[in-house]
Every structure is written in structure tokens, then in C-alpha cells.
């Protein structure tokens, strides 16, 4: 029986390795908790679900990649995307500063941000000036974009 020529062995090895390399994994930032329903929901078994997860998995199916979910706060996720520690961060607004290091695919959502209060709360907020006069604190998340 003849031995395969070295070039054939190299070619077959390269082909086998390239098929293995074709199955990729991408690190995807998800919130640390599941309070971002319906975009991100972590069920009791630890499985991530929700609109952002479904859209991400549909996109990755087209590239034959599988997600590896990495729970991070938003700001740390943004920095991790910048340094290459994660590969993808769904559900993020476009800014000029972010365009310097991020390639955006989308839009993913068309949304309006609202201030919501209980119906029995005696607050009347119709403008930014009214918002400034509220008696209590209002929180924001650093590095998030809330629009104009």
C-alpha cells in the first residue's frame, strides 16, 4: 500500500482544521440580572431568553456561530467590547464616540423612553423643567444613551 504524499496529508489536515475552526463561539454581553424583560430574561434554569437574545441567536445562526453569554454591567460591557474581551453587545444606541470602535448592525429596535409613575402619584411631568422640580432623586445609568 502506498503512503499518501506529504502534500495530501497537509491538505487533509488543513481541511479538517478549517472545518473545526468554522464552528465559532462569540462572547455576548448580557445584563447581570434579569430585570431587562422583555429584552433579556434569565429563567430559573439559567437559560437566557428574550427579544435581544432571539435576535442575536438568529444573527449568529447565519454565521454558524454559537453564543457564550457573559453577564456584565453595561459600562463594563462597553469597555470589554472596546478591548475585545467580548464580541457583541445587543441593544445599544449609536453615538459618534462609540462609532470609533464599534461596527453597528441594525437598527434592532425603534423605541421611545418614557417616565412612568403610579396612577395615584400626584406628579405632573410634561417638560424637562417639571422633571427638575420633582421632590426625589431620579437615577440614570452611566454610559447609556437616552436620546435628545
Tab-separated table of C-alpha atoms in Angstrom:
chain	number	residue	atom	x	y	z
A	1	UNK	CA	0.000	0.000	0.000
A	2	UNK	CA	1.328	3.419	-0.905
A	3	UNK	CA	1.864	6.140	1.666
A	4	UNK	CA	-0.018	9.360	0.963
A	5	UNK	CA	2.152	12.107	-0.381
A	6	UNK	CA	3.085	14.742	2.256
A	7	UNK	CA	1.190	17.436	0.331
A	8	UNK	CA	-2.031	15.385	0.519
A	9	UNK	CA	-1.559	14.871	4.284
A	10	UNK	CA	-1.065	18.618	4.780
A	11	UNK	CA	-4.122	19.390	2.633
A	12	UNK	CA	-6.341	16.911	4.519
A	13	UNK	CA	-5.104	18.213	7.883
A	14	UNK	CA	-5.759	21.812	6.844
A	15	UNK	CA	-9.255	20.892	5.645
A	16	UNK	CA	-10.049	19.093	8.907
A	17	UNK	CA	-8.782	22.028	10.979
A	18	UNK	CA	-10.715	24.567	8.912
A	19	UNK	CA	-13.958	22.650	9.474
A	20	UNK	CA	-13.260	22.698	13.220
A	21	UNK	CA	-12.472	26.405	13.109
A	22	UNK	CA	-15.688	27.110	11.207
A	23	UNK	CA	-17.699	26.337	14.348
A	24	UNK	CA	-17.080	29.539	16.259
A	25	UNK	CA	-18.192	30.911	19.601
A	26	UNK	CA	-18.842	34.600	20.202
A	27	UNK	CA	-18.906	36.203	23.642
A	28	UNK	CA	-22.128	38.185	24.076
A	29	UNK	CA	-22.707	40.724	26.855
A	30	UNK	CA	-25.940	40.217	28.806
A	31	UNK	CA	-27.106	42.106	31.926
A	32	UNK	CA	-26.017	40.795	35.318
A	33	UNK	CA	-29.639	40.327	36.333
A	34	UNK	CA	-32.875	39.575	34.550
A	35	UNK	CA	-34.572	42.922	35.144
A	36	UNK	CA	-34.452	43.874	31.456
A	37	UNK	CA	-37.523	41.979	30.282
A	38	UNK	CA	-38.647	41.569	27.561
A	39	UNK	CA	-35.183	42.133	26.018
A	40	UNK	CA	-33.158	39.896	28.353
A	41	UNK	CA	-34.755	37.266	30.593
A	42	UNK	CA	-32.848	34.613	32.544
A	43	UNK	CA	-35.132	31.756	33.544
A	44	UNK	CA	-34.831	29.535	36.626
A	45	UNK	CA	-32.641	27.061	34.740
A	46	UNK	CA	-30.153	29.836	33.861
A	47	UNK	CA	-31.138	29.957	30.191
A	48	UNK	CA	-31.195	33.383	28.574
A	49	UNK	CA	-34.305	34.316	26.593
A	50	UNK	CA	-35.949	37.494	25.361
A	51	UNK	CA	-36.130	39.683	22.279
A	52	UNK	CA	-32.434	40.669	22.234
A	53	UNK	CA	-31.406	37.042	22.764
A	54	UNK	CA	-33.659	35.797	19.946
A	55	UNK	CA	-32.364	38.430	17.515
A	56	UNK	CA	-28.749	37.718	18.493
A	57	UNK	CA	-29.167	33.967	18.069
A	58	UNK	CA	-30.862	34.439	14.675
A	59	UNK	CA	-27.917	36.563	13.527
A	60	UNK	CA	-25.377	34.064	14.857
A	61	UNK	CA	-27.196	31.166	13.169
A	62	UNK	CA	-26.457	32.860	9.838
A	63	UNK	CA	-22.737	32.898	10.698
A	64	UNK	CA	-22.733	29.365	12.160
A	65	UNK	CA	-21.500	30.737	15.484
A	66	UNK	CA	-22.822	29.958	18.937
A	67	UNK	CA	-23.219	32.485	21.741
A	68	UNK	CA	-21.386	32.411	25.050
A	69	UNK	CA	-23.284	34.760	27.352
A	70	UNK	CA	-21.174	36.947	29.630
A	71	UNK	CA	-23.101	38.787	32.380
A	72	UNK	CA	-21.634	42.292	32.810
A	73	UNK	CA	-22.852	45.726	33.883
A	74	UNK	CA	-23.481	47.974	30.871
A	75	UNK	CA	-20.422	50.214	31.346
A	76	UNK	CA	-18.067	47.264	31.841
A	77	UNK	CA	-19.620	45.576	28.808
A	78	UNK	CA	-18.921	48.671	26.724
A	79	UNK	CA	-15.285	48.702	27.872
A	80	UNK	CA	-14.990	44.928	27.291
A	81	UNK	CA	-16.298	45.383	23.746
A	82	UNK	CA	-13.704	48.098	23.189
A	83	UNK	CA	-10.844	45.878	24.416
A	84	UNK	CA	-12.053	42.730	22.639
A	85	UNK	CA	-12.944	40.779	25.793
A	86	UNK	CA	-16.453	40.349	24.378
A	87	UNK	CA	-17.529	40.215	20.739
A	88	UNK	CA	-21.084	41.518	20.659
A	89	UNK	CA	-23.368	43.729	22.734
A	90	UNK	CA	-27.023	43.753	21.698
A	91	UNK	CA	-29.436	46.630	22.274
A	92	UNK	CA	-27.172	49.673	22.308
A	93	UNK	CA	-27.709	53.176	20.957
A	94	UNK	CA	-25.386	54.596	18.305
A	95	UNK	CA	-23.180	57.540	19.269
A	96	UNK	CA	-20.269	59.144	17.432
A	97	UNK	CA	-17.897	58.169	20.270
A	98	UNK	CA	-18.981	54.519	20.029
A	99	UNK	CA	-18.642	54.536	16.226
A	100	UNK	CA	-14.876	54.925	16.745
A	101	UNK	CA	-14.572	51.328	17.986
A	102	UNK	CA	-17.894	49.601	17.237
A	103	UNK	CA	-19.432	48.362	13.990
A	104	UNK	CA	-23.202	48.655	14.345
A	105	UNK	CA	-25.668	46.221	12.766
A	106	UNK	CA	-29.240	47.360	12.926
A	107	UNK	CA	-31.361	49.092	13.997
A	108	UNK	CA	-32.586	46.419	16.362
A	109	UNK	CA	-35.424	48.437	17.925
A	110	UNK	CA	-37.365	51.626	17.423
A	111	UNK	CA	-38.290	52.743	20.915
A	112	UNK	CA	-39.440	55.695	22.980
A	113	UNK	CA	-38.136	56.221	26.521
A	114	UNK	CA	-40.868	57.239	28.979
A	115	UNK	CA	-41.073	58.303	32.607
A	116	UNK	CA	-43.683	56.114	34.249
A	117	UNK	CA	-45.317	56.674	37.640
A	118	UNK	CA	-48.128	55.016	39.545
A	119	UNK	CA	-51.557	56.373	38.627
A	120	UNK	CA	-52.137	57.616	42.199
A	121	UNK	CA	-48.842	59.569	42.290
A	122	UNK	CA	-49.542	63.330	42.356
A	123	UNK	CA	-46.789	64.213	39.897
A	124	UNK	CA	-47.264	66.217	36.750
A	125	UNK	CA	-44.291	65.979	34.407
A	126	UNK	CA	-44.716	67.456	30.946
A	127	UNK	CA	-41.278	69.014	30.403
A	128	UNK	CA	-37.651	68.849	31.465
A	129	UNK	CA	-38.263	71.783	33.826
A	130	UNK	CA	-41.052	69.802	35.551
A	131	UNK	CA	-38.661	66.871	35.893
A	132	UNK	CA	-36.070	69.094	37.605
A	133	UNK	CA	-38.681	70.096	40.209
A	134	UNK	CA	-39.528	66.573	41.361
A	135	UNK	CA	-39.050	66.090	45.119
A	136	UNK	CA	-36.984	62.895	44.923
A	137	UNK	CA	-33.941	61.555	43.100
A	138	UNK	CA	-34.063	60.229	39.559
A	139	UNK	CA	-31.473	57.667	38.544
A	140	UNK	CA	-29.697	57.131	35.278
A	141	UNK	CA	-27.195	54.500	34.146
A	142	UNK	CA	-23.785	55.833	33.240
A	143	UNK	CA	-22.767	55.428	29.558
A	144	UNK	CA	-26.334	54.766	28.376
A	145	UNK	CA	-27.957	56.977	25.781
A	146	UNK	CA	-31.471	58.265	26.451
A	147	UNK	CA	-31.890	60.333	23.292
A	148	UNK	CA	-32.333	64.070	22.834
